[in-house]
Structure formats: C-alpha cells, structure tokens
Amino acid sequence: MTAKRLRIIALLAISTVFLLAWAFPILWSVLNSLKTDSDVLAYPPKLVFAPTLEAYRDVLFGSGSILPNLLSSVIISVGTTIVTMLMAVPAAYALARLRFRGKKFAGFYVLATQMLPPVGIIIPYFLVLRNIGWIDTYQGIILIYLSFSLPFAIWLLVSYFEDIPFEMEEAAYLDGASRLKTLWRIIIPQVRGGIAVTIVFVFLNAWNEFLFAVVLSGNTVRPVTVAMFNFVSVEQTLWAKLAAVSVLAMLPVVVLGVVAQKHIVKGLTVGAVKGGGRR
Amino acid sequence: MVTTAVTSAGIASEEPRSDFGRVLAQRERRFAAALLAPAFLALLATTTFPLLFLVYTSAFRMDLAMPFTNGFVGFENYQVLLSDERFWTSLLVSLVYTGSTVTLQVIIGLALALLVMDMKRGQGWFRVIAILPVVLSPAVVGMIWRTFMLAPEFGIVDFLAINAGLGSKNWLGDPTLAMVSVIAIHTWQWTPFAFMVLLASLASLPEDIYEAARLDRASAWQRFRRITLPLLRPAIVMVIIMRTMVALTAFAAIFTVTAGGPGTATEILNLYAYRKSFTELSIGYGSALAVALLIVTIIISGILFAMRRAK
C-alpha cells in the first residue's frame, strides 16, 4: 500500500515537473508582457507585480507599431490557406478515389517534394523572384509557401477521403449525378471535418514559417515573426515590448491548437510522416 | 444535371455498349487529370523547377557582391566544398544536433507517454499543454529562450543555475553551452510531438496481451521489453524519421538564438548554406552546399526507411 502511494506521489511529481517545463516559457512571456521594463529586469524575478497593458498599447499603437506586420501575417496565412485548399481538395480527391494510370507515381511525387530542404528551394527562388520583381510581395511569398503547404494538405486530405465508403459515390452515379456534382454535393460534406483540420494546419504552418519569410520580406511585406527582431538589437532589448509581440505572435496558433486539440495528433502523424511540415 | 444528361446521351450514341466500361475509365482519367493539374503545376513550379535550377546554379560562380567574377565553373564549387573545413564542421554539427535531439525526444517522449498512460486523471492536462510548444513558431520559441530563459544573470535558466550553486553561465556565448542550449530548445519544442504520437499508439495496443502477460507473471520491465517495445516499434521508427527530417533542416530557432554562433559552434549545414547565400551573397557556392544537404538528407532518410522495413 505504501509502495503504491509512493509510486503515485512520484508520478505526480514527475508529471508536474514536465507540465511546468512545457508551459513555463510561454507563461513567463505572458507575465513579462504585462510588466514594465524595470519589473521584467528585476532580480530575483518578480512573480507578484502590478500588471499593465502598456507594452501592448505601445507595440500596437505606438511608433513602429507591429499592426502592419500582424496584417502581413494574416494576409499571407489566409492567402496561402485559400490557394492551397482550392488546389489540394481536388487533387486529394483524385488521388484517394479515382483510378488512373500513374497514380502511384503521382502520390510518390507529392511525397518526394517534401524531401527538399527549404534552403535549397529558396536560393533559386530568390533569384527568380528578384528578376521578376516579386521580392517583398504577397504573391511571391504565398507562391513559395505552396511548396510545403500543398504536399502536406494533399496527404492529410487523402487520409480523410479514404475513410468514406465507396457506396456513397456509386449511389450518386446511379442516380445520374455527374462526377463534379458528386464530389461537391456528396463527398465534400463527408470530409468537412477533415477539411477544417487541414485548414487549421495550413494556416498554422504559414503563420509560423520563417526561413522563406526572412529572405523574401522587405518593408512592405514583413510578417510578425520577422518584425519581432526590431525589438532586440545589439544596443538594447525592449523587454516588455518583445514579450508582448511574442504573445501576439503566439495567440492565433495557440487558440487554434487548443481548439483543434483532438484532431492534431492525426494531422501531425499523417502530415509529417507523408509530408514534412514546418521547420 | 443538364450537362450530365447531354454527356451520357452523347456517349450512348457515339460508342457501342460493349465499350462502355472503357469509355468510363477514360472519362475517369480525364477527370483525374483535370483535378490534379493545378496542384501539380504549382508543385512543379515551387519544388521541381527550383531543384533543377539549384543544381544548375551550383555549377556557377555567382557572387551578388562581386557580379563581375561570375561565370560557369563546372564542379569547382564541389571541389572547394570537399576541402572546406567549415563545411565538414557544419556537417558534424548537423549530425550531433540531429542525433542528440531526436534521441532525447524519443526517450523522453516515450517515458512520458508510458507514465501518462497509467494516469487515471489529469491526462487531459498533458494533452492540452503538449500541444502548445508544437504549434508555436520556432522563431518565437527561439526568441523567448534567447531572452527570457537563457540571458545571463537575468534569464530563468541562469537564475536557477545560480541558485543551484552552479554560478552564472554564458549560455549562448560559450561554444559548448550554446550547442547544448540549441539542442535543449529543439528538444523542448518537439518532445511533446513524440509524446503525443507515442501516447496515441500506446492507447491503440491490444489490452488482452497484457492481461495474458500478467497471468504469466511477467514483470513490468519484461512486459515493456517483450510486448510494448516490439508493438510500438513502427510508431517509434516513424517518429524518428519525421523528427530527423525536421531537425536536419532546422532553421528558425537556431537562427534566432545563436545565428550559428559563437563563431560556427552551432552552425548546422542548413544554416551554413543560408549564410553563404544570403549573408555572404555567394549564391553559387551556397547552392552547392544546399545540394550537399539534399544528398545528406537522402542518404539518412534512405537508411531510416531501410530500418523501417527491416524485421
């Protein structure tokens, strides 16, 4: 009995340590974002302080506001998501449900495209975009984001399309519906959940991407993950503001992550095993 | 509805009934091609074309800072690469970084999954908290660690180190500590991933085998060695493959935390290719480095996939 109780206590202790280790850096940033710079720098670190929203007010509405950068992040992420889904849903349907020659190869091709190291893609891409004047543009960034979002979305969607029983389509054909109509009216509603999860993932990956963004962004288009660097320089770090910007950059993905929590494991395994994802 | 009627009527009149199946198959192929075309054109343009162009560029001297020296050099970039000490160092750093972080992720992730599996209550907390690091941007994660966690005499890690009697350490300024730090950060962010995947596959293992093992008085360790580990093997190998691919081309967190420094202490091959191309503006040589990274990736994934098939 005591051995069992000891075991339970040990379990609780270990799990608390790990929960804290994972949650702490995030919680600490949130706390720091509610402090003044002098409170952030206090030693020993302050757990009790007078919270203020000053840092948020400054980074959002002060000079050098990051609102344009948040807007850039939103436009890039939403744009990437829309374009990706418009292309990935039909492609995934074809790969999952239709018979045609070269299907195996097509599937392999989608998989293989994920093997490419992003740095290898961005070097030639940078040269091309520079020539056509697409550096620092939304279309330039969204186009290159397709290189990782499309294979990921296609594979994730294929796994959902494959779950639908074939009888549903056959019944629709027998009733005289066209293929396109069957896809739109019968199949798509069946995979609504899968499509929602895919949208969440594509958005997350686009919001978090960094390497392509750092190379292709400029003064017009600069997502918040890149703009964050404005708050740290060799001379000084704007501690509270940096914390506030970090929290703002985390907010959308954390909300989406927690909301889609139950589906995320499937997304992670399918997407990552077959299609890589964010670095 | 109208179009359907017209096309099926068209088929009926044009083709003999015996060929109906063939016609259907042909229509299916065409439909598939139409559905696949946009995605495949985009993939060609954003992955295959850049790859070919990368290989082409790697045969040139292409220096954006000194354009007058540019020209075709054949395999010269690769010859330089083979005797480039910084290349071999970065390759070694890549292997150490990838090997250690993936090992840590799998061991800690598996241990935690086994632990949480036995918990009657509180599993939900683990699942929610574990999501957080995984969905965060590695760039933001890197920034948080660099400033609030690892900064000397101010970050929490240093605070803990001082209180543990270790004294203040220059976590990102010392070559060895910087390497330990970037490995720790990557491990912190991605262990929850291994944990979630392994927990999910643990939950799907058949309970009756364990019952039988318990009746045979197998110890917990024996049950783990003889049942859990073999059944979990595919999932573990899968996690290793996924995590290795990502660790090899990790960028944002290292870039944010150390930018490869101090010196080249944390410069993985991926980062070297980036720095050569976009900081030193030597695009041709950077391309050759990227091709080298691609070859390393292919070799390592080949080995891992062979591991998956073995046994």
PDB file of C-alpha atoms in Angstrom, chain B residues 32-140:
ATOM      1  CA  ALA B  32      -8.490  12.934 -62.532  1.00  0.00           C
ATOM      2  CA  ALA B  33      -6.062  14.846 -64.740  1.00  0.00           C
ATOM      3  CA  ALA B  34      -8.214  17.963 -64.525  1.00  0.00           C
ATOM      4  CA  LEU B  35      -8.417  17.743 -60.755  1.00  0.00           C
ATOM      5  CA  LEU B  36      -4.702  17.129 -60.325  1.00  0.00           C
ATOM      6  CA  ALA B  37      -3.438  19.690 -62.830  1.00  0.00           C
ATOM      7  CA  PRO B  38      -3.484  22.875 -60.701  1.00  0.00           C
ATOM      8  CA  ALA B  39      -1.781  21.297 -57.691  1.00  0.00           C
ATOM      9  CA  PHE B  40       0.832  19.528 -59.805  1.00  0.00           C
ATOM     10  CA  LEU B  41       1.629  22.626 -61.824  1.00  0.00           C
ATOM     11  CA  ALA B  42       2.121  24.533 -58.570  1.00  0.00           C
ATOM     12  CA  LEU B  43       4.324  21.764 -57.170  1.00  0.00           C
ATOM     13  CA  LEU B  44       6.387  21.664 -60.362  1.00  0.00           C
ATOM     14  CA  ALA B  45       6.882  25.412 -60.180  1.00  0.00           C
ATOM     15  CA  THR B  46       7.707  25.590 -56.485  1.00  0.00           C
ATOM     16  CA  THR B  47       9.692  22.398 -55.905  1.00  0.00           C
ATOM     17  CA  THR B  48      10.889  20.608 -59.020  1.00  0.00           C
ATOM     18  CA  PHE B  49      11.880  23.653 -61.008  1.00  0.00           C
ATOM     19  CA  PRO B  50      13.813  25.211 -58.080  1.00  0.00           C
ATOM     20  CA  LEU B  51      15.599  21.896 -57.538  1.00  0.00           C
ATOM     21  CA  LEU B  52      16.787  21.742 -61.142  1.00  0.00           C
ATOM     22  CA  PHE B  53      17.704  25.403 -61.060  1.00  0.00           C
ATOM     23  CA  LEU B  54      19.612  24.852 -57.804  1.00  0.00           C
ATOM     24  CA  VAL B  55      21.736  22.115 -59.360  1.00  0.00           C
ATOM     25  CA  TYR B  56      22.341  24.385 -62.361  1.00  0.00           C
ATOM     26  CA  THR B  57      23.299  27.346 -60.138  1.00  0.00           C
ATOM     27  CA  SER B  58      25.723  25.191 -58.179  1.00  0.00           C
ATOM     28  CA  ALA B  59      27.864  24.918 -61.338  1.00  0.00           C
ATOM     29  CA  PHE B  60      28.377  28.678 -61.423  1.00  0.00           C
ATOM     30  CA  ARG B  61      30.304  31.250 -59.560  1.00  0.00           C
ATOM     31  CA  MET B  62      27.505  33.604 -58.639  1.00  0.00           C
ATOM     32  CA  ASP B  63      28.536  36.298 -56.248  1.00  0.00           C
ATOM     33  CA  LEU B  64      25.976  39.040 -55.728  1.00  0.00           C
ATOM     34  CA  ALA B  65      28.578  41.230 -54.069  1.00  0.00           C
ATOM     35  CA  MET B  66      31.062  40.861 -56.941  1.00  0.00           C
ATOM     36  CA  PRO B  67      28.977  40.163 -60.081  1.00  0.00           C
ATOM     37  CA  PHE B  68      31.961  40.748 -62.434  1.00  0.00           C
ATOM     38  CA  THR B  69      33.563  37.492 -61.281  1.00  0.00           C
ATOM     39  CA  ASN B  70      30.502  35.407 -62.154  1.00  0.00           C
ATOM     40  CA  GLY B  71      30.654  32.583 -64.637  1.00  0.00           C
ATOM     41  CA  PHE B  72      30.410  28.876 -65.288  1.00  0.00           C
ATOM     42  CA  VAL B  73      32.813  26.879 -63.129  1.00  0.00           C
ATOM     43  CA  GLY B  74      31.574  23.296 -63.509  1.00  0.00           C
ATOM     44  CA  PHE B  75      32.322  21.191 -60.464  1.00  0.00           C
ATOM     45  CA  GLU B  76      34.646  23.735 -58.897  1.00  0.00           C
ATOM     46  CA  ASN B  77      32.190  24.618 -56.111  1.00  0.00           C
ATOM     47  CA  TYR B  78      32.048  20.961 -55.122  1.00  0.00           C
ATOM     48  CA  GLN B  79      35.819  20.633 -55.176  1.00  0.00           C
ATOM     49  CA  VAL B  80      36.108  23.668 -52.918  1.00  0.00           C
ATOM     50  CA  LEU B  81      33.419  22.205 -50.694  1.00  0.00           C
ATOM     51  CA  LEU B  82      35.314  18.965 -50.149  1.00  0.00           C
ATOM     52  CA  SER B  83      38.315  20.832 -48.769  1.00  0.00           C
ATOM     53  CA  ASP B  84      36.216  23.428 -46.922  1.00  0.00           C
ATOM     54  CA  GLU B  85      36.744  22.924 -43.212  1.00  0.00           C
ATOM     55  CA  ARG B  86      33.661  24.957 -42.370  1.00  0.00           C
ATOM     56  CA  PHE B  87      31.575  22.564 -44.462  1.00  0.00           C
ATOM     57  CA  TRP B  88      32.832  19.494 -42.586  1.00  0.00           C
ATOM     58  CA  THR B  89      32.343  21.244 -39.257  1.00  0.00           C
ATOM     59  CA  SER B  90      28.778  22.187 -40.162  1.00  0.00           C
ATOM     60  CA  LEU B  91      28.076  18.630 -41.289  1.00  0.00           C
ATOM     61  CA  LEU B  92      29.370  17.344 -37.954  1.00  0.00           C
ATOM     62  CA  VAL B  93      27.308  19.943 -36.069  1.00  0.00           C
ATOM     63  CA  SER B  94      24.240  18.852 -38.071  1.00  0.00           C
ATOM     64  CA  LEU B  95      24.765  15.212 -37.179  1.00  0.00           C
ATOM     65  CA  VAL B  96      25.387  15.924 -33.484  1.00  0.00           C
ATOM     66  CA  TYR B  97      22.413  18.293 -33.315  1.00  0.00           C
ATOM     67  CA  THR B  98      20.048  15.936 -35.130  1.00  0.00           C
ATOM     68  CA  GLY B  99      21.250  12.763 -33.439  1.00  0.00           C
ATOM     69  CA  SER B 100      21.078  14.100 -29.909  1.00  0.00           C
ATOM     70  CA  THR B 101      17.799  15.986 -30.155  1.00  0.00           C
ATOM     71  CA  VAL B 102      15.996  13.108 -31.876  1.00  0.00           C
ATOM     72  CA  THR B 103      17.313  10.595 -29.321  1.00  0.00           C
ATOM     73  CA  LEU B 104      16.221  12.825 -26.455  1.00  0.00           C
ATOM     74  CA  GLN B 105      12.808  13.444 -27.983  1.00  0.00           C
ATOM     75  CA  VAL B 106      12.113   9.743 -28.442  1.00  0.00           C
ATOM     76  CA  ILE B 107      13.375   8.655 -24.994  1.00  0.00           C
ATOM     77  CA  ILE B 108      11.680  11.432 -23.014  1.00  0.00           C
ATOM     78  CA  GLY B 109       8.563  11.269 -25.167  1.00  0.00           C
ATOM     79  CA  LEU B 110       8.240   7.515 -24.718  1.00  0.00           C
ATOM     80  CA  ALA B 111       8.916   7.659 -20.977  1.00  0.00           C
ATOM     81  CA  LEU B 112       6.282  10.338 -20.515  1.00  0.00           C
ATOM     82  CA  ALA B 113       3.782   8.513 -22.697  1.00  0.00           C
ATOM     83  CA  LEU B 114       4.184   5.364 -20.596  1.00  0.00           C
ATOM     84  CA  LEU B 115       3.809   7.415 -17.426  1.00  0.00           C
ATOM     85  CA  VAL B 116       0.742   9.321 -18.566  1.00  0.00           C
ATOM     86  CA  MET B 117      -0.826   6.146 -19.952  1.00  0.00           C
ATOM     87  CA  ASP B 118      -1.098   4.832 -16.370  1.00  0.00           C
ATOM     88  CA  MET B 119      -2.680   8.026 -15.076  1.00  0.00           C
ATOM     89  CA  LYS B 120      -6.350   7.802 -14.268  1.00  0.00           C
ATOM     90  CA  ARG B 121      -6.834  11.531 -14.069  1.00  0.00           C
ATOM     91  CA  GLY B 122      -5.028  14.538 -15.486  1.00  0.00           C
ATOM     92  CA  GLN B 123      -4.316  13.069 -18.929  1.00  0.00           C
ATOM     93  CA  GLY B 124      -6.299  15.912 -20.438  1.00  0.00           C
ATOM     94  CA  TRP B 125      -3.918  18.482 -18.962  1.00  0.00           C
ATOM     95  CA  PHE B 126      -0.997  16.744 -20.573  1.00  0.00           C
ATOM     96  CA  ARG B 127      -2.679  16.626 -23.923  1.00  0.00           C
ATOM     97  CA  VAL B 128      -3.511  20.337 -23.915  1.00  0.00           C
ATOM     98  CA  ILE B 129      -0.149  21.522 -22.575  1.00  0.00           C
ATOM     99  CA  ALA B 130       1.711  19.252 -25.003  1.00  0.00           C
ATOM    100  CA  ILE B 131       0.002  20.971 -27.940  1.00  0.00           C
ATOM    101  CA  LEU B 132       1.427  24.374 -27.028  1.00  0.00           C
ATOM    102  CA  PRO B 133       5.129  24.055 -27.954  1.00  0.00           C
ATOM    103  CA  VAL B 134       4.256  22.094 -31.085  1.00  0.00           C
ATOM    104  CA  VAL B 135       2.045  24.789 -32.592  1.00  0.00           C
ATOM    105  CA  LEU B 136       4.344  27.683 -31.751  1.00  0.00           C
ATOM    106  CA  SER B 137       6.556  29.301 -34.347  1.00  0.00           C
ATOM    107  CA  PRO B 138      10.155  28.110 -33.879  1.00  0.00           C
ATOM    108  CA  ALA B 139      11.250  31.713 -34.417  1.00  0.00           C
ATOM    109  CA  VAL B 140       9.129  32.912 -31.491  1.00  0.00           C
TER     110      VAL B 140
END
